[in-house]
Structure formats: structure tokens, C-alpha cells
JSON list of C-alpha atoms in Angstrom, two decimals:
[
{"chain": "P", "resi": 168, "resn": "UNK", "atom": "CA", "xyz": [41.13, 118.96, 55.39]},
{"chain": "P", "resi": 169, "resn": "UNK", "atom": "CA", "xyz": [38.44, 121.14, 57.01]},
{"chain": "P", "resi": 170, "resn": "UNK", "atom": "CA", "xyz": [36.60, 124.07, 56.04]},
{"chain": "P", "resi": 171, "resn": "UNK", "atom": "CA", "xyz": [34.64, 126.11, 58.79]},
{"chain": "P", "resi": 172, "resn": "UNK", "atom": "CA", "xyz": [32.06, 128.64, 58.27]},
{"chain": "P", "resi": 173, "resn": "UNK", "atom": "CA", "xyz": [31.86, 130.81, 61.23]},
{"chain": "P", "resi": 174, "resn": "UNK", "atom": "CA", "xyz": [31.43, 134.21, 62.52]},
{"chain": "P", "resi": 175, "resn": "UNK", "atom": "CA", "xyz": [33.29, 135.13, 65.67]},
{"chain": "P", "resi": 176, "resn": "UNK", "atom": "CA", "xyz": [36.54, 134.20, 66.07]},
{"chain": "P", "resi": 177, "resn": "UNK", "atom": "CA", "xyz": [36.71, 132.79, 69.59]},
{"chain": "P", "resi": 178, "resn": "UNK", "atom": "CA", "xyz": [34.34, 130.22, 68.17]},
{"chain": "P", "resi": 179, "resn": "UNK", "atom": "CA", "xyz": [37.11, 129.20, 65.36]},
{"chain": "P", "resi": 180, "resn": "UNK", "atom": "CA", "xyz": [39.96, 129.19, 67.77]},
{"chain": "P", "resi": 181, "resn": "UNK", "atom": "CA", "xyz": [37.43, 126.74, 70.38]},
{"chain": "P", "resi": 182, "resn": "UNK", "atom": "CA", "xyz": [36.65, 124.02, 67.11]},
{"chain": "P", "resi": 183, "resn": "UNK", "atom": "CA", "xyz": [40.52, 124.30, 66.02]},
{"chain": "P", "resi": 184, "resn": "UNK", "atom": "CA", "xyz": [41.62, 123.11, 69.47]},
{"chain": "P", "resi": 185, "resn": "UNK", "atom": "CA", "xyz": [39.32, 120.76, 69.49]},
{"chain": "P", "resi": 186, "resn": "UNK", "atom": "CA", "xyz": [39.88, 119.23, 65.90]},
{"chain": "P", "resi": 187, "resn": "UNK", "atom": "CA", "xyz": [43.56, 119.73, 66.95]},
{"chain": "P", "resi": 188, "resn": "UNK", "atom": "CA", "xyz": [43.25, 117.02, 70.30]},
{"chain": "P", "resi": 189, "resn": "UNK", "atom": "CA", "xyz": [42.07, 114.59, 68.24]},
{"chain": "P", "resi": 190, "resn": "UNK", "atom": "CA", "xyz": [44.19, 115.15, 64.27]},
{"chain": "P", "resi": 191, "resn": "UNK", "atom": "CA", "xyz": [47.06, 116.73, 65.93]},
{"chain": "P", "resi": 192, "resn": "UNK", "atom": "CA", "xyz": [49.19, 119.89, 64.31]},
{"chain": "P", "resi": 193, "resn": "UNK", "atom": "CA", "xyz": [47.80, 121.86, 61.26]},
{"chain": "P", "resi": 194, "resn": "UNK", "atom": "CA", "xyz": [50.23, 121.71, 58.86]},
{"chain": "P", "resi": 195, "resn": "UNK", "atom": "CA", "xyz": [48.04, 124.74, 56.61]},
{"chain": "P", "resi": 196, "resn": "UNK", "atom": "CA", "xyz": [45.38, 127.03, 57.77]},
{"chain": "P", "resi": 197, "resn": "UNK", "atom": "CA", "xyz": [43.99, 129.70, 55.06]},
{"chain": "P", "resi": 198, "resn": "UNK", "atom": "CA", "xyz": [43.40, 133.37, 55.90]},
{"chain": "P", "resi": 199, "resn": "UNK", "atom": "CA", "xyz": [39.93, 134.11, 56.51]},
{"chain": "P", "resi": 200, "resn": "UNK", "atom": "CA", "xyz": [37.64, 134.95, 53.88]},
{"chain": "P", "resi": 201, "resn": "UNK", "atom": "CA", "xyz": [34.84, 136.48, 53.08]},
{"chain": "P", "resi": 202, "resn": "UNK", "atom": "CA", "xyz": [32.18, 134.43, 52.59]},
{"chain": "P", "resi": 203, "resn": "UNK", "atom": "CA", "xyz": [29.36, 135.82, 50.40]},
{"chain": "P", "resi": 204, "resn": "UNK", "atom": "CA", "xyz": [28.29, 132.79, 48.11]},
{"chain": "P", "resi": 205, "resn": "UNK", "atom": "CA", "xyz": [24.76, 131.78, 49.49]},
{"chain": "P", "resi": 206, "resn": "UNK", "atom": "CA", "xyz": [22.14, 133.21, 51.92]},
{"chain": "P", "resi": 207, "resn": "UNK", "atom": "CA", "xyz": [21.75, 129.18, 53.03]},
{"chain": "P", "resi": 208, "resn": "UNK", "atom": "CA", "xyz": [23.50, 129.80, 56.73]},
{"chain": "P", "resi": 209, "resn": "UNK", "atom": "CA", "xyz": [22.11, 133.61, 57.34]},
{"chain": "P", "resi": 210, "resn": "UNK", "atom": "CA", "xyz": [19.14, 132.75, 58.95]},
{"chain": "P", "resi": 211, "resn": "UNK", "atom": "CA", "xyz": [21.38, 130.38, 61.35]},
{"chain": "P", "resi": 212, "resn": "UNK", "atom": "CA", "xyz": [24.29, 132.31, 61.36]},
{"chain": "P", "resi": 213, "resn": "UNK", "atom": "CA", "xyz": [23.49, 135.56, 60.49]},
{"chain": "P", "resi": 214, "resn": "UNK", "atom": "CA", "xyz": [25.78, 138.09, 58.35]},
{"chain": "P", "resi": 215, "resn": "UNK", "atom": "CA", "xyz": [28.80, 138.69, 57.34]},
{"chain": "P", "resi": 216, "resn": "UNK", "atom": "CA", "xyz": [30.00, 135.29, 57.73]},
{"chain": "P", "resi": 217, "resn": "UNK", "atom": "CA", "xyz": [33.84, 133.99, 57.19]},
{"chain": "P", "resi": 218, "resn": "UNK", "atom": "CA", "xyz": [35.26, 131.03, 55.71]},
{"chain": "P", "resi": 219, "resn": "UNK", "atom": "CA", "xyz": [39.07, 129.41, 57.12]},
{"chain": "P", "resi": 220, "resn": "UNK", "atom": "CA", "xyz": [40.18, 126.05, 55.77]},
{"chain": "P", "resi": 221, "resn": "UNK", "atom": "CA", "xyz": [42.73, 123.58, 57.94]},
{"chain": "P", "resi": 222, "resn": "UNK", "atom": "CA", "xyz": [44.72, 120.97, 56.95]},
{"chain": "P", "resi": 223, "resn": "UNK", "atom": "CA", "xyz": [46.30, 118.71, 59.40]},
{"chain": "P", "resi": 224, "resn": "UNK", "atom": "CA", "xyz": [49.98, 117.17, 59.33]},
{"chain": "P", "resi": 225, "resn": "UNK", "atom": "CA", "xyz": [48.87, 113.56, 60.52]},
{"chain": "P", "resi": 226, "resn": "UNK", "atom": "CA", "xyz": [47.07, 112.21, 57.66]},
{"chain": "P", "resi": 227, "resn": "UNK", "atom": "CA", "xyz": [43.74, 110.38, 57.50]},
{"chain": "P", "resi": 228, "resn": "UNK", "atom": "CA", "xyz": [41.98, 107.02, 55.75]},
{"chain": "P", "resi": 229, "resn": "UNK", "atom": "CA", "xyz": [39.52, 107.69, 53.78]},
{"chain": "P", "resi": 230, "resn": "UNK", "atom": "CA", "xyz": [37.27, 105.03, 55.36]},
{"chain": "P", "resi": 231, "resn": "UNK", "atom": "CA", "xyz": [37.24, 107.38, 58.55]},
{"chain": "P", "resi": 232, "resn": "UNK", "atom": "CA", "xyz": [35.52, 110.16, 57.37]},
{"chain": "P", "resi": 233, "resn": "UNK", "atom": "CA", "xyz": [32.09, 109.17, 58.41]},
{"chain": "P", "resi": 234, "resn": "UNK", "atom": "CA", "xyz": [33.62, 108.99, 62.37]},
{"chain": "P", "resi": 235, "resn": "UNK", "atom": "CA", "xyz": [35.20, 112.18, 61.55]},
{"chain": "P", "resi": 236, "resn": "UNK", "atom": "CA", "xyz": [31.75, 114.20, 60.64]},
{"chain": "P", "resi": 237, "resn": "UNK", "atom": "CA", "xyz": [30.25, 112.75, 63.23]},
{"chain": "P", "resi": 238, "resn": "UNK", "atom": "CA", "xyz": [32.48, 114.35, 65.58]},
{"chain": "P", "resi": 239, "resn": "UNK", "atom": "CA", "xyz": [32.72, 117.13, 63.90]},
{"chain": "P", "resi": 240, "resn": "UNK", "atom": "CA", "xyz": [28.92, 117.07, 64.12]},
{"chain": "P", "resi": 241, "resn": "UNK", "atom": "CA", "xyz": [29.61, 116.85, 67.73]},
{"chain": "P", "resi": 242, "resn": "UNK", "atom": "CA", "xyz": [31.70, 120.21, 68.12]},
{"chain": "P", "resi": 243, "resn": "UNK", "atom": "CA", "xyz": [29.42, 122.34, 66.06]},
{"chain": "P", "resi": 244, "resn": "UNK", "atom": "CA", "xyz": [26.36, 121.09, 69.08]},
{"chain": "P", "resi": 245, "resn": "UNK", "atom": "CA", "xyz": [28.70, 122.43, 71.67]},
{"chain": "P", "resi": 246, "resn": "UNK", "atom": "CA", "xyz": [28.66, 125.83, 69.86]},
{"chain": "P", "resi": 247, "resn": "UNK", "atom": "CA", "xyz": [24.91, 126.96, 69.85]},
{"chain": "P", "resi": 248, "resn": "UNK", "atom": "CA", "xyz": [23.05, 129.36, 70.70]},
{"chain": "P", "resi": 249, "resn": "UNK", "atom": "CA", "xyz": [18.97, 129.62, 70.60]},
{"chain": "P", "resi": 250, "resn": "UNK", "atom": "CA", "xyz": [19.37, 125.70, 68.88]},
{"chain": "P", "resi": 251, "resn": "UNK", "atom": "CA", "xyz": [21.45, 127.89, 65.98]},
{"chain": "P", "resi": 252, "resn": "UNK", "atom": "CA", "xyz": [25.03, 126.63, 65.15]},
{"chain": "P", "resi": 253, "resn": "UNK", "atom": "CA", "xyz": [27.56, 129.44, 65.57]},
{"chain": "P", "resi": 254, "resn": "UNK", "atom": "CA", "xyz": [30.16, 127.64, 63.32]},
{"chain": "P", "resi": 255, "resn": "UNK", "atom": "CA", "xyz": [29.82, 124.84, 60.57]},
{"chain": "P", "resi": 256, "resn": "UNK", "atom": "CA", "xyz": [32.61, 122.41, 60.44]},
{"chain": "P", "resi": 257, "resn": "UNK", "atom": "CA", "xyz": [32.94, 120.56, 56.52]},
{"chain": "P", "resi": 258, "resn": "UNK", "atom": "CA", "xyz": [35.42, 118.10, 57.20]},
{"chain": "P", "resi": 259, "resn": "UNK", "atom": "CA", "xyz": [37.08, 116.14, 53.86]},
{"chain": "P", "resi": 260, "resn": "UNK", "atom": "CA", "xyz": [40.14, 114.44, 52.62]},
{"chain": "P", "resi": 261, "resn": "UNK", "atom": "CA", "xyz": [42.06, 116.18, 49.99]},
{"chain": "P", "resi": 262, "resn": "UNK", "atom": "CA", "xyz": [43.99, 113.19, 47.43]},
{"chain": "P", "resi": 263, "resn": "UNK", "atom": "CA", "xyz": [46.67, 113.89, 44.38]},
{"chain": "P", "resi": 264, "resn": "UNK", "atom": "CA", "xyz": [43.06, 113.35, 42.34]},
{"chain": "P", "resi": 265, "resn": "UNK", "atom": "CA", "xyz": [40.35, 114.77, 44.18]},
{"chain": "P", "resi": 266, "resn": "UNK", "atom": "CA", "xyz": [38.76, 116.58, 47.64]},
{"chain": "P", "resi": 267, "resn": "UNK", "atom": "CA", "xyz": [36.20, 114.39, 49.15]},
{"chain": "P", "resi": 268, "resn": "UNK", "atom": "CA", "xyz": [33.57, 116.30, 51.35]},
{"chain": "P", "resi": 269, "resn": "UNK", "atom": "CA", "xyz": [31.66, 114.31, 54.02]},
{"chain": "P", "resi": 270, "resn": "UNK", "atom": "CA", "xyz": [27.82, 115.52, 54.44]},
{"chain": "P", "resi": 271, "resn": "UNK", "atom": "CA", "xyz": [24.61, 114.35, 55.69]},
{"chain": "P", "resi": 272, "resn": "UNK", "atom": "CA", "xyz": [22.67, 115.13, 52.97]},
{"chain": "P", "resi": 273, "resn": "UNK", "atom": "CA", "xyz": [21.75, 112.93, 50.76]},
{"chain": "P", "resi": 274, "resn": "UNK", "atom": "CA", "xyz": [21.66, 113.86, 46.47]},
{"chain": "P", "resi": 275, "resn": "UNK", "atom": "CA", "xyz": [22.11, 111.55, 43.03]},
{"chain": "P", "resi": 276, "resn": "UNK", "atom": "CA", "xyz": [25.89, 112.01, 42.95]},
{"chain": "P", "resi": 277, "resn": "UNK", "atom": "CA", "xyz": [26.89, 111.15, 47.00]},
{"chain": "P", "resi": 278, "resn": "UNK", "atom": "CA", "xyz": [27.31, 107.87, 48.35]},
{"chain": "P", "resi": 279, "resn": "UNK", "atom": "CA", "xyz": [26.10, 106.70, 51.38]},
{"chain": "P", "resi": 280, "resn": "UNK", "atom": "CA", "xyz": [29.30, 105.77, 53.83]},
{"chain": "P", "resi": 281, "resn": "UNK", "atom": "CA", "xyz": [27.39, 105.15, 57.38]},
{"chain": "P", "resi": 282, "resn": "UNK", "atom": "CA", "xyz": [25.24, 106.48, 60.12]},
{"chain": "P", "resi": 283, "resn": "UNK", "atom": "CA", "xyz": [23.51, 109.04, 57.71]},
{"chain": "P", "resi": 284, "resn": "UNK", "atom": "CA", "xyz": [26.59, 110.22, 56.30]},
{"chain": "P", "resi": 285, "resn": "UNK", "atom": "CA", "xyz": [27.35, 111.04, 52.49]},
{"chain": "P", "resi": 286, "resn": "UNK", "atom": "CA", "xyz": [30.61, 111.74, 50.94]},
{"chain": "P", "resi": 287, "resn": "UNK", "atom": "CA", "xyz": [30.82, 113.37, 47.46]},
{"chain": "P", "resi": 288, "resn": "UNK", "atom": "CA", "xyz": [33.77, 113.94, 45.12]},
{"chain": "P", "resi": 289, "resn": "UNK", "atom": "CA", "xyz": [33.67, 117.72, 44.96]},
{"chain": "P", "resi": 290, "resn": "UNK", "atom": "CA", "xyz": [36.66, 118.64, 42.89]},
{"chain": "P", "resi": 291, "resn": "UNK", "atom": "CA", "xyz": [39.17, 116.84, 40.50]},
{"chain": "P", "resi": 292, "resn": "UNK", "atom": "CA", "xyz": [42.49, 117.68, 39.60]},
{"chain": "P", "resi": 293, "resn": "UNK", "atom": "CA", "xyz": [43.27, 117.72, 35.93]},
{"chain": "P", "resi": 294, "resn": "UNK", "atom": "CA", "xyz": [45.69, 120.24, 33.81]},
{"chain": "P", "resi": 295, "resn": "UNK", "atom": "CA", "xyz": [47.70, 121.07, 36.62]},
{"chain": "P", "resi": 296, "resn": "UNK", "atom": "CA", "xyz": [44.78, 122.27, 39.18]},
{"chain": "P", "resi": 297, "resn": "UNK", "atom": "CA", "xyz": [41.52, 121.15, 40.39]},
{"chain": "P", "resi": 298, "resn": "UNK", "atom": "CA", "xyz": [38.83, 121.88, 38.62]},
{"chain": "P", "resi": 299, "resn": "UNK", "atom": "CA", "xyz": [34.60, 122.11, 39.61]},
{"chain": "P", "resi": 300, "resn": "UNK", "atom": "CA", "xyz": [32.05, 118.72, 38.98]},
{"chain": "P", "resi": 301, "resn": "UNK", "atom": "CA", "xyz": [28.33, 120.32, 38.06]},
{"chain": "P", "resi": 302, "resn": "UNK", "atom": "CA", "xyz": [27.30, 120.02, 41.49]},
{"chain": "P", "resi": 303, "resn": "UNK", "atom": "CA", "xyz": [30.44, 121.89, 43.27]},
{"chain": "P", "resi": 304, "resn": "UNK", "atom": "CA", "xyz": [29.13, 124.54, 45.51]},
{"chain": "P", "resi": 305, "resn": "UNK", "atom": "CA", "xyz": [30.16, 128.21, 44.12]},
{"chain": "P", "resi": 306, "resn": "UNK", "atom": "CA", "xyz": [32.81, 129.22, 46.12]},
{"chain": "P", "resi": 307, "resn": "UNK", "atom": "CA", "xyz": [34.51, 125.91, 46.21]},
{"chain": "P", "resi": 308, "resn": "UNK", "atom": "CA", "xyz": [34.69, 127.17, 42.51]},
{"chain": "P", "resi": 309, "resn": "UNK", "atom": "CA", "xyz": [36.49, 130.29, 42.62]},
{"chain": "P", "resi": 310, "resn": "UNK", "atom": "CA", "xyz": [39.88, 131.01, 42.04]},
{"chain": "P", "resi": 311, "resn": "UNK", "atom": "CA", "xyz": [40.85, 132.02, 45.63]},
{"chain": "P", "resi": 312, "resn": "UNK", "atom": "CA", "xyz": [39.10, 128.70, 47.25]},
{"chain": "P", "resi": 313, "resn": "UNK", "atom": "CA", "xyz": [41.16, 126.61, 44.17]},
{"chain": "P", "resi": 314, "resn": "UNK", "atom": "CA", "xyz": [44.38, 128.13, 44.94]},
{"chain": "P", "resi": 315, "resn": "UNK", "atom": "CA", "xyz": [43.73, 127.15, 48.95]},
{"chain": "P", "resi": 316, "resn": "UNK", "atom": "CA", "xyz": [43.08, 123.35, 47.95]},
{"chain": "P", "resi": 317, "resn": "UNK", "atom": "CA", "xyz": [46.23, 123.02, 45.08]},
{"chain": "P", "resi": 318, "resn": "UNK", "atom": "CA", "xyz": [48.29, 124.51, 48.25]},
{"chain": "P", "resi": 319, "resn": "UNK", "atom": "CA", "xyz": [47.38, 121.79, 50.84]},
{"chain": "P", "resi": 320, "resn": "UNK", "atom": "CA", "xyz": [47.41, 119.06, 47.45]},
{"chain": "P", "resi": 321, "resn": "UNK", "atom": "CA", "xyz": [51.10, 120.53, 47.23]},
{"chain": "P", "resi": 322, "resn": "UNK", "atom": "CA", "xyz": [51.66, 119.71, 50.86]},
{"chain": "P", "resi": 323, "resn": "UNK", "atom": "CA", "xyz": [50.21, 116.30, 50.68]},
{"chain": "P", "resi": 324, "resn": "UNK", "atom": "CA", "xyz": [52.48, 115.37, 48.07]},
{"chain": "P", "resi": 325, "resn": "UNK", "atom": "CA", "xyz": [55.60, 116.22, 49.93]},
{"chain": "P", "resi": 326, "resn": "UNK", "atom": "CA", "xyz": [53.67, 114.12, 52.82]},
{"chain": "P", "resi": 327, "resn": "UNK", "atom": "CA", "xyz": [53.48, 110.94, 51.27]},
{"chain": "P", "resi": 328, "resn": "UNK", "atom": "CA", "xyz": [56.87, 110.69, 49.55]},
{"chain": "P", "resi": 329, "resn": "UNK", "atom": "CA", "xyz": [57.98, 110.50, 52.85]},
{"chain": "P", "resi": 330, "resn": "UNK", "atom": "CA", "xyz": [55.61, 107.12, 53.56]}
]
């Protein structure tokens, strides 16, 4: 699973060919939406940023997320302009229990995987949907983004029956 915070299109449609070389066919992609939760990226990014989320057919170990920031790392360098990223790529894997999200910044509740990345267990699944720890950004809170992730949770489980 990927989320991407962008704000011209051609950029999105560049990273998801890219991400799409390497993972293969998305299996889920999310409209686009607005996203209004934080100020962090303006400066970087500017306004009236969006927010898709991917999910890819071919699914991944969990022990290769750290590979898979890094090269996700690697896409978001090709996109600049002025040194400023024009699109942030949050890569993840999505389990029947939980969404992992891979960083590189370091806090009490992430563990260190390798090469300066973090992972961190942003939501569980409990009571039939997944629900927000204390440090789960806002809008991976909200309704909208929680309906997105149960959706591609739904998908994985049809995946791995078939395994």
C-alpha cells in the first residue's frame, strides 16, 4: 500500500509508473482527495495539495519495506524542483491486523528496521474496522481515509485465501 501526497497530476501518473515497474498492477487506487490536515508540506509543496492511495496486486514481505522506502525515497528525488519534492510517496503494508507505515523519522513508538528507516504500526483493526493508535496522523483518522484502508484490507483477504 502507498499513499502519495502530491499536487499536479502528471507528477502522480510519473511515481505510479514507476512504483508499477517494480510492484506490478494496482489492484486499488483511491480517488483523489483533498488534503487539508496539516500545513507540514506547504512550504515544500505549496497549496491545495491532494492525497491518492495504491494498492498493488503482487503482495509484499514485510521485511522489505525498508528497500521499498528507500526507493521510494529515490522517485520522490527525481521529482524536484528548487531542492522541493513535488510529490511524497508513504509506502506501507496493510495486514488482516494492522497498516504498517515505513518513515525515516525516528519517535518512542517506531522501530528502527535499517538504513535510517522506521516503521510504525499506524492503525489496528478491531470491531470490524481499523481504528487510530495516539500517535496516528489526523487524516489517517477520518472516516473517508478508514473506509480507503478496510477496502484494500477487504482485497487482501480475498488475496491470500488464494495462497
Amino acid at each position: 500500500m502507498v499513499g502519495f501526497i502530491f499536487k499536479k497530476t502528471p507528477i502522480l501518473k510519473a511515481a505510479l509508473s514507476a512504483l508499477e515497474k517494480r510492484f506490478g498492477k494496482i489492484d486499488f487506487q483511491s480517488k483523489p482527495l483533498y488534503f487539508t490536515y496539516t500545513d507540514y508540506y506547504g512550504k515544500e509543496m505549496g497549496r491545495n495539495l491532494l492525497r491518492v492511495f495504491v494498492s498493488f496486486k503482487k503482495l509484499i514481505l514485510a521485511s522489505e519495506l525498508a528497500s521499498i522506502k528507500i526507493f521510494t525515497n529515490r522517485i520522490e528525488a527525481k521529482f524536484l524542483s528548487e531542492k522541493n519534492r513535488l510529490i511524497n510517496i508513504d509506502p506501507g503494508y496493510l495486514e488482516l491486523s494492522k497498516l504498517v507505515l515505513a518513515t525515516t523519522k525516528d519517535f518512542s513508538h517506531r522501530i528502527y528496521l535499517k538504513d535510517g528507516i522506521f516503521a510504525e504500526v499506524t492503525l489496528y483493526y478491531a470491531h470490524k474496522t481499523f481504528r487510530p493508535r495516539d500517535w496516528t496522523y489526523p487524516d489517517y483518522r477520518t472516516q473517508e481515509y478508514l473506509s480507503i484502508f478496510n477496502k484494500i484490507r477487504e482485497i487482501y483477504g480475498l488475496q491470500i485465501k488464494d495462497i
